[in-house]
Short mmCIF file of C-alpha atoms (C1' of nucleotides) in Angstrom, two decimals:
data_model
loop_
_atom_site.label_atom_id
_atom_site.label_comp_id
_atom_site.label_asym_id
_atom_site.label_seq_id
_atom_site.Cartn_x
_atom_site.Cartn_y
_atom_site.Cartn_z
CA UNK Q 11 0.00 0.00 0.00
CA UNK Q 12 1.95 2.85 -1.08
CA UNK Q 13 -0.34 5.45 -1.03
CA UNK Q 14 -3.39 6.50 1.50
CA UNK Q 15 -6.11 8.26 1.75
CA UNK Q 16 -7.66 10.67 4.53
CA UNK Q 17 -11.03 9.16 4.21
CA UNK Q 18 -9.12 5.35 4.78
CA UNK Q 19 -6.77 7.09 7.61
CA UNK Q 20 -9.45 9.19 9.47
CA UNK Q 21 -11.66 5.70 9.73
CA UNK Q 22 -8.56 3.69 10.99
CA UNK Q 23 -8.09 6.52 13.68
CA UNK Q 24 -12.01 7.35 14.53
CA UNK Q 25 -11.70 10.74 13.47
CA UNK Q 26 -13.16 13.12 10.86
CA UNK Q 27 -11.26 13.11 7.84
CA UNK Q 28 -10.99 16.63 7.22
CA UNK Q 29 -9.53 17.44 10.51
CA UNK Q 30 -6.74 15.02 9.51
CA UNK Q 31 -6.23 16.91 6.53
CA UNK Q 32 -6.37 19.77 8.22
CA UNK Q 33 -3.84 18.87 10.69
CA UNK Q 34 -2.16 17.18 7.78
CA UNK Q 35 -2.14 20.79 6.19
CA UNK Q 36 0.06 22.39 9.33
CA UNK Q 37 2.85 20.74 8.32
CA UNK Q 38 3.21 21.24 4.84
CA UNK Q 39 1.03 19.96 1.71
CA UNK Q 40 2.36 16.00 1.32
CA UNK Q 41 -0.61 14.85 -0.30
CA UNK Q 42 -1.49 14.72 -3.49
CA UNK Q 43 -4.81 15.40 -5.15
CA UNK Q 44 -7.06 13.10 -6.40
CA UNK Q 45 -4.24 9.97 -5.01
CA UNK Q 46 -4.02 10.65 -1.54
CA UNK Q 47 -0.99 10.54 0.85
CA UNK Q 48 2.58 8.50 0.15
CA UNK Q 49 2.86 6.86 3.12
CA UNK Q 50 6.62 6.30 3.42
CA UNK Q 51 6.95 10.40 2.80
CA UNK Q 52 4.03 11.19 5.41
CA UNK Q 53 5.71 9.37 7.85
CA UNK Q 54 8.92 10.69 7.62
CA UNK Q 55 7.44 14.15 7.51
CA UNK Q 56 5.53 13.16 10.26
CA UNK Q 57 8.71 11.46 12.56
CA UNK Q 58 11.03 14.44 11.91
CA UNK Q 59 8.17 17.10 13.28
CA UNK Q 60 7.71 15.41 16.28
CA UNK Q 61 11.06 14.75 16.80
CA UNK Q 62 11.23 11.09 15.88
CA UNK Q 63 14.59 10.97 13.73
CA UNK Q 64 16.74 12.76 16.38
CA UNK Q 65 18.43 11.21 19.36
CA UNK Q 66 17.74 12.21 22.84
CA UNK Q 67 19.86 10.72 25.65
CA UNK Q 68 17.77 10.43 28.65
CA UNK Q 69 18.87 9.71 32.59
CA UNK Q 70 16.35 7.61 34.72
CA UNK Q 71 16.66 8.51 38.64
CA UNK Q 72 15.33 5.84 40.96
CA UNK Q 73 15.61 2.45 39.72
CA UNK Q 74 12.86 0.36 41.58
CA UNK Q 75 9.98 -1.89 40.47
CA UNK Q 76 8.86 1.29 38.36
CA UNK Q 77 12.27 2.53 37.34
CA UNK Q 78 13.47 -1.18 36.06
CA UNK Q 79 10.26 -1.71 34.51
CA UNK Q 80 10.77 2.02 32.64
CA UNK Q 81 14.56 0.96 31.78
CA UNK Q 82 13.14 -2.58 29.99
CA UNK Q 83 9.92 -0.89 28.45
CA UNK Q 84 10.93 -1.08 24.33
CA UNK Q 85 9.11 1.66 23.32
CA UNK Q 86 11.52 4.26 24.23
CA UNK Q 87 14.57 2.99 21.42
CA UNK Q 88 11.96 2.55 18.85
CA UNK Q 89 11.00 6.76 19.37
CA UNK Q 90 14.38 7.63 19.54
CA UNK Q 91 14.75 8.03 23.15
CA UNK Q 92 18.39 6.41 24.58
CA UNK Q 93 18.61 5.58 28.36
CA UNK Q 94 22.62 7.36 28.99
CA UNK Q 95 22.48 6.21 32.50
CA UNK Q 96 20.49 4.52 34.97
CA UNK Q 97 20.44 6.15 38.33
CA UNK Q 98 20.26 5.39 41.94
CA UNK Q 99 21.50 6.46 45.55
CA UNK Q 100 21.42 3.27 47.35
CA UNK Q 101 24.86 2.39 46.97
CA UNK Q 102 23.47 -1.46 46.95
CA UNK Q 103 22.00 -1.10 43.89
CA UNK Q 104 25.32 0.58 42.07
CA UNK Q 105 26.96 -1.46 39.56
CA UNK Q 106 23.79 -3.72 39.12
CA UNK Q 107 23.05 -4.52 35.61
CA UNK Q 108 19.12 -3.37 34.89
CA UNK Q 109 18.16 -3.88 31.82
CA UNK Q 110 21.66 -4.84 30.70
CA UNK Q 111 23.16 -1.81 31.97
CA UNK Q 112 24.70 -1.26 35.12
CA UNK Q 113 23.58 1.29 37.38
CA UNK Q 114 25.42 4.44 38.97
CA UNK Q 115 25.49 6.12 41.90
CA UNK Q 116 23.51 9.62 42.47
CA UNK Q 117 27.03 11.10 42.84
CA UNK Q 118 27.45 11.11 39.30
CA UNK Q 119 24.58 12.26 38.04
CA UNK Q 120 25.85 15.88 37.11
CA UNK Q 121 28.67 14.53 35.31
CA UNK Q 122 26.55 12.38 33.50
CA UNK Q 123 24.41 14.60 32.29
CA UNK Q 124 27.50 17.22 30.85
CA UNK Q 125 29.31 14.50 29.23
CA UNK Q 126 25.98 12.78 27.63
CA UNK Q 127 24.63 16.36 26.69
CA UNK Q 128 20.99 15.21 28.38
CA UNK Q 129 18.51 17.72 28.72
CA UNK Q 130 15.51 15.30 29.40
CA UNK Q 131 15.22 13.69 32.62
CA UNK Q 132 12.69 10.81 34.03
CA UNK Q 133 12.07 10.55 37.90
CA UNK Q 134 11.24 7.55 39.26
CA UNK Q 135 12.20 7.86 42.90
CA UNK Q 136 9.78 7.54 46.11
CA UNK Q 137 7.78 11.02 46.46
CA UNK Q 138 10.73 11.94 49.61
CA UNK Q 139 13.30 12.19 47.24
CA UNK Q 140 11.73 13.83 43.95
CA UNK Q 141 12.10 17.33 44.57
CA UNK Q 142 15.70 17.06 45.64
CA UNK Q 143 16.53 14.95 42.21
CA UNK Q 144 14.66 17.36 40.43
CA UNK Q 145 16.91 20.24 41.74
CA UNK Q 146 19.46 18.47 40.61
CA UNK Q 147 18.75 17.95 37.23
CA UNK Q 148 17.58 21.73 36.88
CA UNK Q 149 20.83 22.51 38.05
CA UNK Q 150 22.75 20.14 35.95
CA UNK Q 151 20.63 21.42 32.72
CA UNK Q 152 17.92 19.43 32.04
CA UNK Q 153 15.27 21.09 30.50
CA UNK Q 154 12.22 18.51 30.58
CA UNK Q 155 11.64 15.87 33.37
CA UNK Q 156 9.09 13.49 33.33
CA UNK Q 157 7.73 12.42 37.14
CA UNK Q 158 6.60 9.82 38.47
CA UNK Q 159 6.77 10.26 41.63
CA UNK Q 160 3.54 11.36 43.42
CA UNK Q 161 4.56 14.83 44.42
CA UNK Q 162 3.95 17.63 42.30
CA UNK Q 163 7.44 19.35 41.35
CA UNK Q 164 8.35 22.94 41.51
CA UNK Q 165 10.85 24.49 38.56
CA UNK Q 166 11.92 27.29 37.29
CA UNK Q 167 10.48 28.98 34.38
CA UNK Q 168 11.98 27.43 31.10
CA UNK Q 169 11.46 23.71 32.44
CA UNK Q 170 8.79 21.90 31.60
CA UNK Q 171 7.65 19.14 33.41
CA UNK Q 172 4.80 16.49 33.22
CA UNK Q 173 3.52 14.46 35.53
CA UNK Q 174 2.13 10.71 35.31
CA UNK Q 175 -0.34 9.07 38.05
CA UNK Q 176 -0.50 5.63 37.56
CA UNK Q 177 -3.72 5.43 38.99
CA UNK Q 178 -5.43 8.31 37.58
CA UNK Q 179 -6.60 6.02 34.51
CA UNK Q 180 -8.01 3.51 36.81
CA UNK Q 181 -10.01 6.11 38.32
CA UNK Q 182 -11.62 7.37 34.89
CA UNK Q 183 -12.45 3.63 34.19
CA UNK Q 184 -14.07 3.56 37.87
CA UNK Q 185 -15.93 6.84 37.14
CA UNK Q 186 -17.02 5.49 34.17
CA UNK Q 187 -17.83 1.72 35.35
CA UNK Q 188 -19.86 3.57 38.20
CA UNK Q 189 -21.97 5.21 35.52
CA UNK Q 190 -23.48 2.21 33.49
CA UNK Q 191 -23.62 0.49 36.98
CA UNK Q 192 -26.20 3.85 37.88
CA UNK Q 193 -27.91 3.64 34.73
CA UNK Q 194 -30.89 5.32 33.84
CA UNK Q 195 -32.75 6.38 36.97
CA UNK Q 196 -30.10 8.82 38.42
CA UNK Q 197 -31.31 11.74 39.66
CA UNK Q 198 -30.11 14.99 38.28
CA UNK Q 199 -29.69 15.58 34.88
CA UNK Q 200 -25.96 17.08 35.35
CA UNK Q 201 -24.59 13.45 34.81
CA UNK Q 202 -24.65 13.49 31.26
CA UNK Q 203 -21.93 17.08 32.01
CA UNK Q 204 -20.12 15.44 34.08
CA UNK Q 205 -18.95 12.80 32.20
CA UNK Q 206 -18.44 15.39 29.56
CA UNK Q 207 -16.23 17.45 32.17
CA UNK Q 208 -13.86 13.79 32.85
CA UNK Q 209 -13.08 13.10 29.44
CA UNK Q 210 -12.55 16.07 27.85
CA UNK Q 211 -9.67 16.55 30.57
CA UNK Q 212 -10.91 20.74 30.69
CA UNK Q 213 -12.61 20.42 34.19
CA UNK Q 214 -11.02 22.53 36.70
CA UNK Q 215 -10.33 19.65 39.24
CA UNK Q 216 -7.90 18.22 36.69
CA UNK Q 217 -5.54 20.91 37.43
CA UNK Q 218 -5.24 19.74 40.84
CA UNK Q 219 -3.11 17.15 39.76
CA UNK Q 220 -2.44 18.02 36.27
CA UNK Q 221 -0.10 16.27 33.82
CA UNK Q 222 1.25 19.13 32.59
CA UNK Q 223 2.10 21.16 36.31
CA UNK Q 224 2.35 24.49 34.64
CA UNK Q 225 -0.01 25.81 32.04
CA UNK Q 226 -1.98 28.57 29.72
CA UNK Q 227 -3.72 26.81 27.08
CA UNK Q 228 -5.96 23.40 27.16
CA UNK Q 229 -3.91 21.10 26.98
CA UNK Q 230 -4.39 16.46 26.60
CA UNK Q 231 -4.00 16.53 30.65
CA UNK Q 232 -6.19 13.81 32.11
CA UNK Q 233 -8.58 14.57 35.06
CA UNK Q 234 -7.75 14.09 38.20
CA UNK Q 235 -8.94 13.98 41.83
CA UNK Q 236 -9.41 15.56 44.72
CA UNK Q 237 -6.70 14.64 47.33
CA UNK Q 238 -7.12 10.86 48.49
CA UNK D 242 -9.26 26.12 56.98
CA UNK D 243 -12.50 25.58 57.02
CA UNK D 244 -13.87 27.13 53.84
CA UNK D 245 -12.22 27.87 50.53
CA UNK D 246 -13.19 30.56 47.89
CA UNK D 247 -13.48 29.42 44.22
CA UNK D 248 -10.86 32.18 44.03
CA UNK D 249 -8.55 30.57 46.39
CA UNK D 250 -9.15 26.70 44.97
CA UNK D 251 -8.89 28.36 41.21
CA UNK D 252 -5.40 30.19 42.03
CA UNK D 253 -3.94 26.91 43.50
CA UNK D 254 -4.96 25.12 40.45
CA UNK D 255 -3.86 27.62 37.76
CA UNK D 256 -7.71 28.02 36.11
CA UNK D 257 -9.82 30.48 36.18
CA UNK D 258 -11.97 30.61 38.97
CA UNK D 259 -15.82 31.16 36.66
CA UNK D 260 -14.47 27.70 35.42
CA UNK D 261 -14.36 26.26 38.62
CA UNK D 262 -17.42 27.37 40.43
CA UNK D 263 -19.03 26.31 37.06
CA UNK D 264 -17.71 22.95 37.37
CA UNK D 265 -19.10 22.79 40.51
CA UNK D 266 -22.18 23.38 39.73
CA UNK D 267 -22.79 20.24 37.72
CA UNK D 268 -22.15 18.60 40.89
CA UNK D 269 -24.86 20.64 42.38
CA UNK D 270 -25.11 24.26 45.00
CA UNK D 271 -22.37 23.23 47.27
CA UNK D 272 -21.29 26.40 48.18
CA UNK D 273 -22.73 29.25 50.54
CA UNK D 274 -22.93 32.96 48.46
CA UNK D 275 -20.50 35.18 50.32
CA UNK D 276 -18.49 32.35 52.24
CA UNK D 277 -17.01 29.91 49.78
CA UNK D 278 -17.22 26.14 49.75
CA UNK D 279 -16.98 24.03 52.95
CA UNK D 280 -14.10 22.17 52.47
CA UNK D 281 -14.86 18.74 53.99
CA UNK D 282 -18.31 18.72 52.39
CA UNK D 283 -16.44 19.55 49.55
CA UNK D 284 -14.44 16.93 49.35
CA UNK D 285 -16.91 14.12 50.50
CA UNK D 286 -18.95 15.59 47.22
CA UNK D 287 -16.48 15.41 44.32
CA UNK D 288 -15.03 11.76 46.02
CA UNK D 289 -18.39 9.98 45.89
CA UNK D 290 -19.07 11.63 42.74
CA UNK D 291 -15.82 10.17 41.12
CA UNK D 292 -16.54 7.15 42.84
CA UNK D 293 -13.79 6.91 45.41
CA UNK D 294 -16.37 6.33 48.14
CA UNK D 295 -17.00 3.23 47.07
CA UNK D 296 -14.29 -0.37 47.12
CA UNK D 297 -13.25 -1.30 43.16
CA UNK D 298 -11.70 -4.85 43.27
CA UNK D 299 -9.40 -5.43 40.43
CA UNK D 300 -7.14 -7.84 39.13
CA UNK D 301 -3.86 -7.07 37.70
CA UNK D 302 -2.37 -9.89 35.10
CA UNK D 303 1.29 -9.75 33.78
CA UNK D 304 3.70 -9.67 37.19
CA UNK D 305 6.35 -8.99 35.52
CA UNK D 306 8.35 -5.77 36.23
CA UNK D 307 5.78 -2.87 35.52
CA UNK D 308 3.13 -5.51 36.99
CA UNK D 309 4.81 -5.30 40.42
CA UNK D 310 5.67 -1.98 40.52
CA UNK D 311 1.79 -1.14 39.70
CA UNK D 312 1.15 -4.01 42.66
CA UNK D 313 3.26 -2.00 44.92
CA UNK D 314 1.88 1.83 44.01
CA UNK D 315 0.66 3.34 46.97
CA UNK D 316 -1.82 5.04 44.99
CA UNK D 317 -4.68 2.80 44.88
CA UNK D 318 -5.45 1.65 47.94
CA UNK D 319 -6.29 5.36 49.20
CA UNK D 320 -8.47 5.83 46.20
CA UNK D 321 -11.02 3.38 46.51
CA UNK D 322 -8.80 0.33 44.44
CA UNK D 323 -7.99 -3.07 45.85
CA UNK D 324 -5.93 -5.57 43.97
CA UNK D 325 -8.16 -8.83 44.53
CA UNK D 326 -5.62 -10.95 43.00
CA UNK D 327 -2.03 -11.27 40.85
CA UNK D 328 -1.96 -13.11 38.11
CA UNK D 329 0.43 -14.70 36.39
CA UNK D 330 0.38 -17.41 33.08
CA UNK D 331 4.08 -18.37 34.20
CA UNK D 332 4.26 -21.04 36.43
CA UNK D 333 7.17 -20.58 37.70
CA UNK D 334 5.51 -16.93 39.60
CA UNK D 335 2.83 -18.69 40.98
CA UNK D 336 3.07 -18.76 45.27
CA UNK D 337 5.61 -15.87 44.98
CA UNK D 338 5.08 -12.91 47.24
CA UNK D 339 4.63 -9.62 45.14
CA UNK D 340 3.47 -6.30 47.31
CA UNK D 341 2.64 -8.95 50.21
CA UNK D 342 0.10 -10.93 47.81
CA UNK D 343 0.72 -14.49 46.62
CA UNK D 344 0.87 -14.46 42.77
CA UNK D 345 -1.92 -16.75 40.83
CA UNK D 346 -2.08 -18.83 38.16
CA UNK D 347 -4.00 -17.93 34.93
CA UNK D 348 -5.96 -20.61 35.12
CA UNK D 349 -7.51 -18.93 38.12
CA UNK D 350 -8.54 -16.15 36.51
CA UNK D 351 -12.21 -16.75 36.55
CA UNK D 352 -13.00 -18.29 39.74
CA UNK D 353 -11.68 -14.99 40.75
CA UNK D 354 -13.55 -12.41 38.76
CA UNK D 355 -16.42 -13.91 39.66
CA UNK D 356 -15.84 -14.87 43.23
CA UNK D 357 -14.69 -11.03 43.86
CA UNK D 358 -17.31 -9.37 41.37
CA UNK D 359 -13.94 -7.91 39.93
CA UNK D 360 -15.34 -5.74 37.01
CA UNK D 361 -11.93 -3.87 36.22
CA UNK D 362 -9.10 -5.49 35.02
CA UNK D 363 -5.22 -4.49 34.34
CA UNK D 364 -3.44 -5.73 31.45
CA UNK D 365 0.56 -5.37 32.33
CA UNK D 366 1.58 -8.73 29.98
CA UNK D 367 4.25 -8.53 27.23
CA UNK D 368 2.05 -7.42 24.08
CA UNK D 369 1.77 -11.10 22.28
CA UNK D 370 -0.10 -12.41 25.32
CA UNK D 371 -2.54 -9.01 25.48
CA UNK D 372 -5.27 -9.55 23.27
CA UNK D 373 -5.57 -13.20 24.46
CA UNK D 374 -5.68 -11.87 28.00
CA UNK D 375 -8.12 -9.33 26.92
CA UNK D 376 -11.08 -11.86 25.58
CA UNK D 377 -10.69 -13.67 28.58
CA UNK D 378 -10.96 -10.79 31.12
CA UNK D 379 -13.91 -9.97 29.06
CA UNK D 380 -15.90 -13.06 29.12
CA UNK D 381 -15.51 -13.21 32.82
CA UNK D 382 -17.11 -10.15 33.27
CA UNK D 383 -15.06 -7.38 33.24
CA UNK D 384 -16.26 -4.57 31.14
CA UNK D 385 -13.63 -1.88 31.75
CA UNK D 386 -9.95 -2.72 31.04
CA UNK D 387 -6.39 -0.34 31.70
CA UNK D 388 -4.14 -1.50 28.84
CA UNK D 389 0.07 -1.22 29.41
CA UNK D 390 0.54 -3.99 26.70
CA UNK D 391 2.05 -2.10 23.40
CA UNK D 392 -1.28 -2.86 21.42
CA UNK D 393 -4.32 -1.93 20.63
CA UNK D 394 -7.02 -4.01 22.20
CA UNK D 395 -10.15 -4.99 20.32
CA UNK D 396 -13.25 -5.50 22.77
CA UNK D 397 -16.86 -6.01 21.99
CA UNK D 398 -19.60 -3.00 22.72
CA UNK D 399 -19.58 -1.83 26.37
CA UNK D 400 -16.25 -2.42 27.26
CA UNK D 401 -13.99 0.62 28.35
CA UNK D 402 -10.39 -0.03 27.70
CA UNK D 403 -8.16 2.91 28.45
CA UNK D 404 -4.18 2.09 27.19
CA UNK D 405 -1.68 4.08 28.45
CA UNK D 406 1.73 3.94 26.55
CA UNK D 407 4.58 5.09 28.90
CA UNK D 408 6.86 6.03 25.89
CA UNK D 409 4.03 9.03 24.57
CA UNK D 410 4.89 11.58 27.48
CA UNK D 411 8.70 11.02 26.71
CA UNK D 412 7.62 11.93 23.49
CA UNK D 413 5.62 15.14 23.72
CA UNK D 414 8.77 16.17 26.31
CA UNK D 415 10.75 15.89 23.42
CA UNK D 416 8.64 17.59 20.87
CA UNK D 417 8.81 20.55 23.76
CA UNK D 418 12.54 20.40 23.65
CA UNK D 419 12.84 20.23 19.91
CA UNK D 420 11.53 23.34 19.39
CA UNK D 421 13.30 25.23 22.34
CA UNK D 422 16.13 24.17 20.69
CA UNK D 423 15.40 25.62 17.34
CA UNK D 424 13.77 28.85 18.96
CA UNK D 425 13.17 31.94 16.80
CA UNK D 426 14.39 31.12 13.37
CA UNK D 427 12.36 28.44 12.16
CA UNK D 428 10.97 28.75 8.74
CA UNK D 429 7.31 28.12 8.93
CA UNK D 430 4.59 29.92 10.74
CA UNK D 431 2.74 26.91 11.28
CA UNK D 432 4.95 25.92 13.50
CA UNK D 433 2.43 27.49 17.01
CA UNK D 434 -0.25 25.58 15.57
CA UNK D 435 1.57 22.43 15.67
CA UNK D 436 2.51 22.81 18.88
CA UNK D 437 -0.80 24.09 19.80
CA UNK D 438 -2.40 20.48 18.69
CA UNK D 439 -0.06 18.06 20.29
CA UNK D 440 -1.12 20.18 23.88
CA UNK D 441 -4.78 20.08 22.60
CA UNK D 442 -4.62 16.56 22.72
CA UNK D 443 -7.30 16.84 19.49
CA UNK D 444 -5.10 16.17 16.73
CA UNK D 445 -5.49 13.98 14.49
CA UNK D 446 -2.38 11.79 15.05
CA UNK D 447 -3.43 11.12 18.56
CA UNK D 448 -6.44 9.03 17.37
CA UNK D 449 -3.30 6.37 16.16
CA UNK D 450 -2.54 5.37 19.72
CA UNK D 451 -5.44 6.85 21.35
CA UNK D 452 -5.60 6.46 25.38
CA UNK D 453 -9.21 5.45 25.20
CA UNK D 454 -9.81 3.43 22.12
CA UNK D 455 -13.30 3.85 20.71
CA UNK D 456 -14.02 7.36 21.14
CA UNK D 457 -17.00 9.81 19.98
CA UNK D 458 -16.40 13.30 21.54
CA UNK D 459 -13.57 15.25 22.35
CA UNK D 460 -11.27 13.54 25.17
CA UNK D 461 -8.37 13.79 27.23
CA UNK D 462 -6.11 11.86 24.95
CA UNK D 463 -2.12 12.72 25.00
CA UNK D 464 -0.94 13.09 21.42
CA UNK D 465 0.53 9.81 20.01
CA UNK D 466 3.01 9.25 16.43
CA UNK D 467 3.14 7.15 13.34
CA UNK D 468 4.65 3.58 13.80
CA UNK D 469 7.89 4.11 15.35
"C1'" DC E 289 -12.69 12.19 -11.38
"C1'" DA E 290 -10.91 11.19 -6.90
"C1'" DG E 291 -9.17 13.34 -3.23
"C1'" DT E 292 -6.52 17.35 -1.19
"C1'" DG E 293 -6.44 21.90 0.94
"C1'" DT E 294 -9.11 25.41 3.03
"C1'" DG E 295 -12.63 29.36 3.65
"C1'" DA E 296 -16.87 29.55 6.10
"C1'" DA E 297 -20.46 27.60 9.14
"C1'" DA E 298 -21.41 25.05 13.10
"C1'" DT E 299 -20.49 23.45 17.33
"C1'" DG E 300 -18.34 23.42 21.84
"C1'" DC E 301 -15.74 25.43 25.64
"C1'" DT E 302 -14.10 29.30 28.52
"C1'" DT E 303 -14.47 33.69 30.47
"C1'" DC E 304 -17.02 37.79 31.65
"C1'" DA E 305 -20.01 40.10 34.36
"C1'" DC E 306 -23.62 40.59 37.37
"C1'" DA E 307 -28.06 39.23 39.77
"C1'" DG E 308 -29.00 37.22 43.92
"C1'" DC E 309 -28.15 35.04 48.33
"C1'" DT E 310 -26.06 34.84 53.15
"C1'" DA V 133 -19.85 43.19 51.76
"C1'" DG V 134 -18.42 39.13 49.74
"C1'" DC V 135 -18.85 35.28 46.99
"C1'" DT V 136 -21.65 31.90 44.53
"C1'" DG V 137 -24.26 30.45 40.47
"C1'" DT V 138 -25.21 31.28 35.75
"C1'" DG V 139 -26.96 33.71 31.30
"C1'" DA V 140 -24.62 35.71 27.60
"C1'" DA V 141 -20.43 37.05 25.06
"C1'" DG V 142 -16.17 35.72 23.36
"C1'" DC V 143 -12.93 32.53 21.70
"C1'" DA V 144 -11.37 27.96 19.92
"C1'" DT V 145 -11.99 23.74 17.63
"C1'" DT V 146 -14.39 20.80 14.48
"C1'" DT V 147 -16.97 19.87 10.55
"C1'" DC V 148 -18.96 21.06 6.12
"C1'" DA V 149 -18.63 21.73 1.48
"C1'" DC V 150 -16.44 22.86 -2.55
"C1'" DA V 151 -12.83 25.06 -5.57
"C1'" DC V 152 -8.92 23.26 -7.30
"C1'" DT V 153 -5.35 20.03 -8.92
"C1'" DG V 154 -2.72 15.88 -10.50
#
DNA sequence: CAGTGTGAAATGCTTCACAGCT
DNA sequence: AGCTGTGAAGCATTTCACACTG
């Protein structure tokens, strides 16, 4: 299948074909009229906007069940991401081979970081110990760090930083689960909103834990919850 | 602190605070004109409206290392979850202590969804054994599903399944960091609007790898890429 | 003539601004 | 006097529909 249309690719996706042309159109015209798309073009275009075809050397902090787990996922060589080091401060755990590489000490970390030129950082540790990594990094000169940890982080303008709760997607399948278990004689009407409010990820309690910590414009953040 | 303004609340979040008390409203007149919101009633409100008054059994399948690190996330528990069992199609896991729970066999799987009334189930296998997993899960009972298996699930009408892909917030990190990098002199105008989708969440490309796979509306969907 | 690229219409969401309650 | 609750305005996104092109 060399070529594709936006008719075939909008139905594959669930979405309405002209906003994939039109989101097609932001990046250029790479279709052709009247044949449709060359898909080995498109998705070059498409890898090289979002940053697909460039390497980015990453450092993981915090190598537990969830750091390990992070350090063996695949996805991350296949999008270009490369894991430069592997980082924890029990001393136990330095020179342990995760994911067939062994890991370092926190004392390291900034020298890491210089010599690997790494400007995105992923935090794994227990919630204690985030905010004190994260200074770290910021210092160092990453630029983007990716939490895990269940604290929110605070930064200095020019970092970003997002934010993932494991368990926020359980609790949109729970909110969700609770509604067909409710169905039809609820009381109020304001249901139907509600659910509205959770998955468009706009309603103002999804700031409270949002993915993305600071922010203008709507952005894909999930909901969240009120604290637990 | 007894009460909170919507002013206060909206501050602390970063939105604005008409958004809030309108938000609020759909869950019905909670606050008192002049005061603010009572904060415990508050709270007891938006919880049993998200459901975290009530006790979600679920099971968790895959042990391996993202398995036990979800086993052992504090998060849960204090928001209504509890892992009813582990499971587990190696053999060689089975009996083995994971988060202070014995790990079970596969084959057990539904004697226990429908011993526990487990109606949410969490898919942490390597991606070959996910769809298999899936139809299982499914004709047990369970009719809302939190995929970490690198594929997209096909379920019948009535099942949620949410899949979260650990390597997509990496990504739109990078896509940040990309264009900090080439600040200022880039060639195409386009360029905001691009960025402007990916935090939207609504583009197109998202649909690809879509957090929650059948979809009508708008949702809170992180952008996701071509095939990698 | 099939299918892109895109103004213009339609829909949906956010913010303003103020009436009304405590 | 202070703050909620909410119609109405403003802004953004999505879809329609069609001129245009290979």
């Amino acid at each position: 299948m060399p070529t594709v249309s936006s008719e075939e690719l909008a139905a594959a996706a669930g979405v309405n074909s002209a906003k994939l042309r039109k989101d097609f159109s932001y990046l250029g015209s790479y279709g052709t009229r009247g044949v449709g798309y060359d898909v080995e073009y498109l998705v070059y275009q498409i890898s090289r906007e979002l940053g697909l075809t460039q390497d980015w050397p990453i450092v993981m902090v915090g190598i537990g069940n969830l750091g390990a787990a992070l350090a063996n996922y695949g996805g991350f060589a296949s999008r270009g991401f490369r894991v430069a080091a592997l980082i924890d401060a029990d001393p136990a755990m330095t020179g342990k081979s995760v994911a067939g590489m062994a890991v370092q000490h926190a004392d390291e970390l900034e020298k890491i970081i210089d010599a690997n030129g790494v400007s995105i950082g992923v935090i794994a540790t227990p919630a204690g110990a985030a905010q004190q990594v994260c200074d770290r990094l910021v210092a160092a000169g990453v630029t983007s760090i990716l939490n895990f940890a269940p604290t929110v982080l605070s930064v200095p303008d020019g970092v970003d930083v997002r934010k993932v709760d494991l368990s926020i997607e359980l609790q949109i399948l729970a909110f969700h689960e609770q509604r067909k278990a409710g169905e039809g004689q609820e009381e109020d009407v304001a249901d139907v909103d509600v659910a509205g409010a959770v998955d468009a990820g706009g309603s103002a309690a999804a700031a409270a834990a949002a993915t993305k910590q600071t922010r203008k414009g709507p952005d894909g953040d999930v909901p969240a919850v009120m604290p637990a």
